[in-house]
Each structure stands twice: as structure tokens, then as C-alpha cells.
mmCIF file of C-alpha atoms and ligand atoms in Angstrom:
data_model
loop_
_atom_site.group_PDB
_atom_site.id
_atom_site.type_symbol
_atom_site.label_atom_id
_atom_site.label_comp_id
_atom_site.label_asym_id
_atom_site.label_seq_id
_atom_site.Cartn_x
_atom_site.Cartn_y
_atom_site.Cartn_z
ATOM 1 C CA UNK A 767 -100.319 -200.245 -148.939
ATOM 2 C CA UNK A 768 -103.746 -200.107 -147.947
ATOM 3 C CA UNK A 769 -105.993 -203.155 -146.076
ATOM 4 C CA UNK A 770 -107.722 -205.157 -148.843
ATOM 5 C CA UNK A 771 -104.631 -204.744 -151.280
ATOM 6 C CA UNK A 772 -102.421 -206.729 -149.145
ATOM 7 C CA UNK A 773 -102.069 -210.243 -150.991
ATOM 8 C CA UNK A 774 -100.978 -208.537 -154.505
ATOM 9 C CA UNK A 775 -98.188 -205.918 -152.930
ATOM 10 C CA UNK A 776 -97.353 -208.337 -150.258
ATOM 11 C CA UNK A 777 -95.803 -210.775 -152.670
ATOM 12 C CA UNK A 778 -94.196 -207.842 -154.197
ATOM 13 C CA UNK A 779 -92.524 -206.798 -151.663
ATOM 14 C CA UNK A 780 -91.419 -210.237 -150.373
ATOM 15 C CA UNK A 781 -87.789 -210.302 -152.929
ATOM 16 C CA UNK A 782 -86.810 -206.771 -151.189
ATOM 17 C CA UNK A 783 -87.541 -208.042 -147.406
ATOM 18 C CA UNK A 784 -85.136 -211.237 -148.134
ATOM 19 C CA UNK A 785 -82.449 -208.842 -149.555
ATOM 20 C CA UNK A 786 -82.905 -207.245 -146.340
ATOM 21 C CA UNK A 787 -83.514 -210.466 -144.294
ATOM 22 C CA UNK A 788 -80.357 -211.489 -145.267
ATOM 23 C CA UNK A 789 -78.030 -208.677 -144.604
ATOM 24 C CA UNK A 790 -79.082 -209.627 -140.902
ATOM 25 C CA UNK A 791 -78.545 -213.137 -141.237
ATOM 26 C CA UNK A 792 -74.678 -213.550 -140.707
ATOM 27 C CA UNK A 793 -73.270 -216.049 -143.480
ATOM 28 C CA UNK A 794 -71.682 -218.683 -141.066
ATOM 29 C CA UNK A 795 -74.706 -218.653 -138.216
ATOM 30 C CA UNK A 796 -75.886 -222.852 -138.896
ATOM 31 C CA UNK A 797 -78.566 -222.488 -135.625
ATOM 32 C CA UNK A 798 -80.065 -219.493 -136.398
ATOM 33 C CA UNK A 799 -79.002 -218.793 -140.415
ATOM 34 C CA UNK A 800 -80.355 -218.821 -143.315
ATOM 35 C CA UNK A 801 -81.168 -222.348 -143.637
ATOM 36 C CA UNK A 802 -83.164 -222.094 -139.899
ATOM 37 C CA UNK A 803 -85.261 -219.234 -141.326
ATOM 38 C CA UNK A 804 -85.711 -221.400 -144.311
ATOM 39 C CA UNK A 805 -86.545 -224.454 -142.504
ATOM 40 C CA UNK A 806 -88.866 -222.372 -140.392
ATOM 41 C CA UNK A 807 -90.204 -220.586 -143.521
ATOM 42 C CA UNK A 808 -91.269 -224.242 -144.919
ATOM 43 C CA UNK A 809 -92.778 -225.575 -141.756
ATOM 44 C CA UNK A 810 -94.862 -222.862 -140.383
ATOM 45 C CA UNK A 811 -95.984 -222.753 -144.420
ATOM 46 C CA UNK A 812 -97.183 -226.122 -143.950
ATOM 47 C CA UNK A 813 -98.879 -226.390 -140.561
ATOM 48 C CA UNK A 814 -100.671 -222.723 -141.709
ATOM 49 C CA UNK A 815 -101.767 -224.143 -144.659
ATOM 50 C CA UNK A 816 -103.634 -227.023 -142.448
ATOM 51 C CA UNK A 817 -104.552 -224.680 -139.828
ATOM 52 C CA UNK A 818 -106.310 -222.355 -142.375
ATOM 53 C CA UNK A 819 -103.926 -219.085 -141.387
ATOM 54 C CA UNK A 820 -103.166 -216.218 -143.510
ATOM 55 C CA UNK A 821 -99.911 -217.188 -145.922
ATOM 56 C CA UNK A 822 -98.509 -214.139 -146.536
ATOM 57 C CA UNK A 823 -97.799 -212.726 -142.919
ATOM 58 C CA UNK A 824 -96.518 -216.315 -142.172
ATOM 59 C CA UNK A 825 -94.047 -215.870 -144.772
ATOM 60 C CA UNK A 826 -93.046 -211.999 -143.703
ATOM 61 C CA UNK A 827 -93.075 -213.150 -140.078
ATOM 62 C CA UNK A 828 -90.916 -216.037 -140.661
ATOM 63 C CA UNK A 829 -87.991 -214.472 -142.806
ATOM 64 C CA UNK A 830 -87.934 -211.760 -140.083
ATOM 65 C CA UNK A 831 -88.190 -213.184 -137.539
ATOM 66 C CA UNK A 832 -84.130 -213.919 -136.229
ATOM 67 C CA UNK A 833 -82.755 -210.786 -137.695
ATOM 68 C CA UNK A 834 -81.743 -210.081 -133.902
ATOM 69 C CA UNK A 835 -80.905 -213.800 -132.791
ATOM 70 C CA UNK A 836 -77.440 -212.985 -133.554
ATOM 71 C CA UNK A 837 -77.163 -209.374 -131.861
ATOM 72 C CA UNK A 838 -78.584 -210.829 -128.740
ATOM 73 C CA UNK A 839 -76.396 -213.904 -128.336
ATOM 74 C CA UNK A 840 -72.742 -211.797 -129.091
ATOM 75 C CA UNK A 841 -73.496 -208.292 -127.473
ATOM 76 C CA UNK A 842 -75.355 -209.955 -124.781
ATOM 77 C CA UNK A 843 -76.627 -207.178 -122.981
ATOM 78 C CA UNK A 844 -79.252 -207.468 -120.510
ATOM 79 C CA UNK A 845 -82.794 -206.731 -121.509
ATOM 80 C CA UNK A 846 -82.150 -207.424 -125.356
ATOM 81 C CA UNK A 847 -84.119 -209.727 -126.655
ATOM 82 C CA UNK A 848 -83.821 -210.308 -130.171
ATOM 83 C CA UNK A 849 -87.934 -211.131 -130.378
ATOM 84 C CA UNK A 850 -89.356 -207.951 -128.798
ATOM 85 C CA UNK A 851 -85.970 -205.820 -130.778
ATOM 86 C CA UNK A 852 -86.228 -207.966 -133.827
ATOM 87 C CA UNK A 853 -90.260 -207.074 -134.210
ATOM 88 C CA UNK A 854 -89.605 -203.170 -133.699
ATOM 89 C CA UNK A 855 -87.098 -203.817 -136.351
ATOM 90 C CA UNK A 856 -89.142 -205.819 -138.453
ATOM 91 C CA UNK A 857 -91.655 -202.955 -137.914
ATOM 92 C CA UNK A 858 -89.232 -200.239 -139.644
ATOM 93 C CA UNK A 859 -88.302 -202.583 -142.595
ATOM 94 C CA UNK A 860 -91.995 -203.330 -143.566
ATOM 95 C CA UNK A 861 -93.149 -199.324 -143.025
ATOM 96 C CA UNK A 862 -90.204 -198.230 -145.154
ATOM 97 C CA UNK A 863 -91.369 -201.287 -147.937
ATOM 98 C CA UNK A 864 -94.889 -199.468 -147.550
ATOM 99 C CA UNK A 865 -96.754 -202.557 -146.570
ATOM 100 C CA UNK A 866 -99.868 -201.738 -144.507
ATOM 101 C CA UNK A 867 -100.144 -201.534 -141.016
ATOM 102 C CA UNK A 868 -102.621 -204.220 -140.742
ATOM 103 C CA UNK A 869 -100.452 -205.874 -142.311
ATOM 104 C CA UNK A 870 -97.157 -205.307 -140.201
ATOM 105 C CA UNK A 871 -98.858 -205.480 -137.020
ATOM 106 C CA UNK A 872 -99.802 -208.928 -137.686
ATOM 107 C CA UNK A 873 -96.433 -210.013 -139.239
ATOM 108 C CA UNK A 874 -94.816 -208.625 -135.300
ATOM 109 C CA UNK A 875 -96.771 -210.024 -132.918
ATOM 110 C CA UNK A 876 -95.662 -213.440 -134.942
ATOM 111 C CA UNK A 877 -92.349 -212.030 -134.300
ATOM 112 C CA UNK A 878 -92.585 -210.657 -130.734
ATOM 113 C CA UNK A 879 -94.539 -213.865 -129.527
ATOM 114 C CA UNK A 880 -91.908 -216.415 -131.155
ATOM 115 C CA UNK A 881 -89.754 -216.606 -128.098
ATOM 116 C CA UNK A 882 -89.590 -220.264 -126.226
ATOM 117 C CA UNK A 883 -87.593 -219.187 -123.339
ATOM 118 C CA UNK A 884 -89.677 -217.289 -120.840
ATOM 119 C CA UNK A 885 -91.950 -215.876 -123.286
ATOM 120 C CA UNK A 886 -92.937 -212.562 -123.100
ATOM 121 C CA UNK A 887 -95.877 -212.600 -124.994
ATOM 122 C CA UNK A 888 -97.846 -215.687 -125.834
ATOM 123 C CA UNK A 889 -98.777 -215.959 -129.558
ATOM 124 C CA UNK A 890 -102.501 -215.044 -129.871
ATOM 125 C CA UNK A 891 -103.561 -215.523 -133.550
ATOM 126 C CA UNK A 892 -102.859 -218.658 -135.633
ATOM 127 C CA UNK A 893 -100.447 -216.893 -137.618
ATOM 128 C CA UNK A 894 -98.074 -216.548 -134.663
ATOM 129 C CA UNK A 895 -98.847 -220.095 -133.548
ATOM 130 C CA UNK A 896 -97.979 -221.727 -136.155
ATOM 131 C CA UNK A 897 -94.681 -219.586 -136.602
ATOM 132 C CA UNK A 898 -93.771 -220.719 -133.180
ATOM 133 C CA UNK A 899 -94.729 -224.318 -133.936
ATOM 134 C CA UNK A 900 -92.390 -224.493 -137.183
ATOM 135 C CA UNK A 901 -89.306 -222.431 -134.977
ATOM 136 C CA UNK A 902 -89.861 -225.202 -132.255
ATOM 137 C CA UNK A 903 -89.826 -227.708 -134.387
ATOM 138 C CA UNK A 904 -86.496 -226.522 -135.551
ATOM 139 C CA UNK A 905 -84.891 -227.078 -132.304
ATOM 140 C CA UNK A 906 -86.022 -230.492 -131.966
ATOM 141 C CA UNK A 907 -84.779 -234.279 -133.874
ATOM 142 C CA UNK A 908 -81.587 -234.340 -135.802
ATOM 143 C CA UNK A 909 -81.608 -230.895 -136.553
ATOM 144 C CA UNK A 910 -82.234 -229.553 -133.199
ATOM 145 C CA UNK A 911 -78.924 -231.538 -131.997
ATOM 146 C CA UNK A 912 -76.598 -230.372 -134.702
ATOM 147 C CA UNK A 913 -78.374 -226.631 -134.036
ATOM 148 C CA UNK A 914 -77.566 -227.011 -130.832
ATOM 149 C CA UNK A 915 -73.836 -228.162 -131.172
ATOM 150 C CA UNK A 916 -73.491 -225.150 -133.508
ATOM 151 C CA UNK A 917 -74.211 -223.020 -130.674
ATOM 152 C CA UNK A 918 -71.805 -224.662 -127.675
ATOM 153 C CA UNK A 919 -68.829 -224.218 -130.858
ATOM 154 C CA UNK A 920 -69.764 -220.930 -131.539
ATOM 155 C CA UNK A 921 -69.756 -219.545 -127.993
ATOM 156 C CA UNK A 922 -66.369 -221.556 -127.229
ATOM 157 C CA UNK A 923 -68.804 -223.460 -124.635
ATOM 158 C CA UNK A 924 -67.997 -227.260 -123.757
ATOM 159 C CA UNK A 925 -70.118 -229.213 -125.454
ATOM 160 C CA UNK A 926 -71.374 -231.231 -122.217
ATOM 161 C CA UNK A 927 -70.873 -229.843 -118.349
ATOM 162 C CA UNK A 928 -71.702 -231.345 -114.963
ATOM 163 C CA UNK A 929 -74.060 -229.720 -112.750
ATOM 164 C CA UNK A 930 -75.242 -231.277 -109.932
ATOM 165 C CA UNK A 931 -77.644 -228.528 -108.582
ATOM 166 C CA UNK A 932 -79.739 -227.113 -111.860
ATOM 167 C CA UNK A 933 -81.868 -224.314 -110.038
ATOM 168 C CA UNK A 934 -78.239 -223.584 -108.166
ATOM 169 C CA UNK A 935 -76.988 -223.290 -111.890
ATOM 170 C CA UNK A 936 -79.709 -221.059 -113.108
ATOM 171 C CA UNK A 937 -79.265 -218.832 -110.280
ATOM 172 C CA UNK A 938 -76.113 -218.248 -111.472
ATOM 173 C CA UNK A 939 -76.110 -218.100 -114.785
ATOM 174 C CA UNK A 940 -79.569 -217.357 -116.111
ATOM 175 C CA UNK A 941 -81.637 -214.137 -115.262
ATOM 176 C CA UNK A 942 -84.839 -213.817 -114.250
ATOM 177 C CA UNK A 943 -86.025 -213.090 -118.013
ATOM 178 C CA UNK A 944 -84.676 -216.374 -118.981
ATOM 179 C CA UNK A 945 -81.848 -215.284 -121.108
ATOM 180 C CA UNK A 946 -78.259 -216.569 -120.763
ATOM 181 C CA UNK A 947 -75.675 -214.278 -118.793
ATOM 182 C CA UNK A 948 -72.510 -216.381 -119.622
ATOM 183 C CA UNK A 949 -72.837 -217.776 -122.314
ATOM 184 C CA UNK A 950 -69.253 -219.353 -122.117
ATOM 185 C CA UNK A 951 -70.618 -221.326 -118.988
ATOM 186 C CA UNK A 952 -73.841 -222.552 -120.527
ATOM 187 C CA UNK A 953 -73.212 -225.891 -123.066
ATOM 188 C CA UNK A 954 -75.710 -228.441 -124.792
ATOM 189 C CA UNK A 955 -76.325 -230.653 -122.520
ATOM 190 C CA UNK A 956 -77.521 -227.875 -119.958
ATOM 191 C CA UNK A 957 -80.057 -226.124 -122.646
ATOM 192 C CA UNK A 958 -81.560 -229.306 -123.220
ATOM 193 C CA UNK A 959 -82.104 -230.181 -119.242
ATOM 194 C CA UNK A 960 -83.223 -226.159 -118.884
ATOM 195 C CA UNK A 961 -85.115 -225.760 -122.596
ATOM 196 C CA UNK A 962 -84.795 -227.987 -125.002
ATOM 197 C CA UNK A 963 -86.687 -231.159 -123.552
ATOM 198 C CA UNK A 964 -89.645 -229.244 -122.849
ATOM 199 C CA UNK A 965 -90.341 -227.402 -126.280
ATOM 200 C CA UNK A 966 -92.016 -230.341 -128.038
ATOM 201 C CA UNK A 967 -94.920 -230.236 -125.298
ATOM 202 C CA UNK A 968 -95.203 -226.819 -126.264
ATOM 203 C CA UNK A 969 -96.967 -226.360 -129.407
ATOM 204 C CA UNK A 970 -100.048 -224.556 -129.923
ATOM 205 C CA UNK A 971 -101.465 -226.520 -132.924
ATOM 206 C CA UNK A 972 -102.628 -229.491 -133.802
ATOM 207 C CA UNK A 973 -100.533 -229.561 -136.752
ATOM 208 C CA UNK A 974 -97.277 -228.269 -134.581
ATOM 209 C CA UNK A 975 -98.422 -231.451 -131.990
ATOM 210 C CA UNK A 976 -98.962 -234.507 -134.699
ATOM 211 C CA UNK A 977 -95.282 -233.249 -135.740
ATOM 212 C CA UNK A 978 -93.276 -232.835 -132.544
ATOM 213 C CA UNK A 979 -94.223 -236.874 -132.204
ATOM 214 C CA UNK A 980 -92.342 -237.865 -135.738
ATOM 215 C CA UNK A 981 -89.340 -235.699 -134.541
ATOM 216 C CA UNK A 982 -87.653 -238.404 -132.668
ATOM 217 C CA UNK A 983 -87.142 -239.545 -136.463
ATOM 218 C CA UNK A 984 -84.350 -237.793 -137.876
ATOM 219 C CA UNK A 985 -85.880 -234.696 -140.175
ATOM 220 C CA UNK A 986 -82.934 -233.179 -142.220
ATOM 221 C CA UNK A 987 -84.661 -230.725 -144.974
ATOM 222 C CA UNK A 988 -88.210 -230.946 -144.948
ATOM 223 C CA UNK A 989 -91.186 -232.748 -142.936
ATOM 224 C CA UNK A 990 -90.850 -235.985 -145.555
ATOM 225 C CA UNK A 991 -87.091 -236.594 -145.466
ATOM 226 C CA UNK A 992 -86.702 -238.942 -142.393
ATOM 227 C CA UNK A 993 -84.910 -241.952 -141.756
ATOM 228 C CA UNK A 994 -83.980 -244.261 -139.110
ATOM 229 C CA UNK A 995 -81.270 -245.011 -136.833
ATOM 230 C CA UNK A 996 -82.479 -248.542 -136.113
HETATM 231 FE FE1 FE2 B 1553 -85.789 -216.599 -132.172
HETATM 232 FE FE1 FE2 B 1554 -85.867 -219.058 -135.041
#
């Protein structure tokens, strides 16, 4: 696929990268799942419409942009991490579906700059800011707890553990890179105190930022679904 023809044979190949997508996606994965890439897929549509970015690598970007999540958090080997692994993946899947490299270098640097936790690489176009916006956004309000539940259960963690030193804890438990080493030790409690509180100061847009305010209301499906506690 050559420059120019993108927006046609993009959209043509978009039903063959989510059969792909998906055979990544493990079925039972609630934090980083289907419905995540789907939430994410919605969002970063949204706040790229109103920030005037290109559709199309959104969309590519955000379907493929977990397919290592899972890898990294069970095989947990040093120096994986599923954003710069997941892009050279996502690199592979879009030269075999013959989409141009224009094209495909865009949609990775969306997926090698998506990272929250010591970033690697900081998004630099608006396409990868507003991907990291809408997968922020996703670990934030109701969602973001339950996500983050999902997690502790699936790593057999406790769901809440007392730490009294935190730069003592990440000394022990989280490297340099930022990535977990035990991930039996970690819980909830302690990726909010080391990650979680921080992301919704973190977004690039002014889309992403009008939204991380509304997300102390509970959003279950979609930026309009909210309700109250109170
Ligand atoms: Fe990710
Ligand atoms: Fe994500």
C-alpha cells in the first residue's frame, strides 16, 4: 500500500488486524482485554476527532496496541516491555497486511509511546497523544478500580498491603525501568500510591485533560454513561 492510498486500504484491512488483534487478546484478561482495547478504541476516537488527528492510525494503533500486555505481565522477564515488543509486533502484522510504511510507522510510535510507567518514549504526534490519553483514561474512575482489582486477582496478589517505606518498597520490588519484578508482592492499593494517582495529571490533550476531571464520576461504557454515588 502506497502513501496517498492509505484511507481506502486502511479500512480494508482493519476486519483482518482484529482477527489478529484478538488471537493476542486472551479471552478472560478484564484489565487489559478486549473490552480495554475497545474502550480505548472509543475514547482516543473521540478526543482525535476534537483534536483534528488522523482516524485511521488511531484506530490501527489502538486495537494493537496490548497485544503484549499479557506476555509481559505472566513471563515477566526483565527488559520486556509489551509497548516497545508489542510495536515491533504490530510492525510485522501491518507489513504482512501490506499497509504502507508511512502508514505503520505512525500506527507504532502510538504504540511504542503508550506506556505510563516510566515511559520510554514520549508520544510526539497527536495521534499517539491522544492514544495515550484514551489508555489513561482507562485506568482511571470506576473502571480504573475494577481494572485494577482484575489485576491483584489475577496475579494471586492481596488486594491491599501495608508499606510503611514506599521508595524502600520500590527498591525492592520495582526495577529501574519501572516494571514490576514480583508481581505476587505488588497489590492495588500500592499501584495506585506508585502509578495510578498520578496518570490523570498526565494527559497530553486538551481533550484527554477536560476528561480526566469528569472521571471521578463513575464512566462504565462510554464518555456519556455516568452516574453518581451521592
Ligand atoms: Fe499498555
Ligand atoms: Fe492499554
Amino acid at each position: 500500500m502506497k502513501v496517498g492510498a492509505s484511507a481506502i486500504l486502511v479500512d480494508s484491512i482493519l476486519t483482518k488486524v482484529w482477527e489478529i488483534a484478538d488471537s493476542y487478546y486472551p479471552k478472560h484478561d478484564w484489565a487489559h482485554g478486549r473490552s480495554h482495547i475497545e474502550r480505548v478504541l472509543r475514547m482516543a476516537k473521540e478526543i482525535g476527532n476534537r483534536e483534528g488527528a488522523n482516524l485511521e492510525i488511531i484506530e490501527l494503533a489502538a486495537i494493537l496496541h496490548d497485544i503484549f500486555e499479557n506476555r509481559e505481565a505472566h513471563s515477566n522477564v526483565a527488559g520486556f516491555r509489551h509497548e516497545i515488543e508489542g510495536s515491533k509486533e504490530a510492525r510485522k502484522i501491518l507489513t504482512k497486511l501490506g499497509a504502507a510504511e508511512s502508514t505503520i510507522d505512525r500506527v507504532c510510535h502510538c504504540i511504542e509511546s503508550h506506556r505510563k510507567r516510566s515511559g520510554v518514549i514520549e508520544p510526539q504526534t497527536i495521534e499517539a497523544k491522544c492514544l495515550f490519553d484514551a489508555d489513561k483514561l482507562d485506568c482511571i474512575g470506576a473502571i480504573g478500580i475494577l481494572r485494577s482489582a482484575f489485576v491483584s486477582f489475577d496475579h494471586r496478589q492481596e488486594f491491599y498491603r501495608e508499606e510503611k517505606d514506599l521508595e524502600d518498597y520500590k527498591k525492592r520490588n520495582i526495577r529501574l525501568d519501572g516494571t514490576i519484578i514480583d508481581y505476587a508482592k505488588h497489590s492495588s492499593n500500592l499501584e495506585y500510591e506508585l502509578s495510578l494517582k498520578y496518570v490523570a495529571k498526565r494527559m497530553y490533550t486538551e481533550t484527554g485533560k477536560k476528561k480526566s476531571l469528569t472521571k471521578g464520576r463513575l464512566l462504565w461504557t462510554n464518555s456519556t454513561a455516568d452516574f453518581r454515588t451521592n
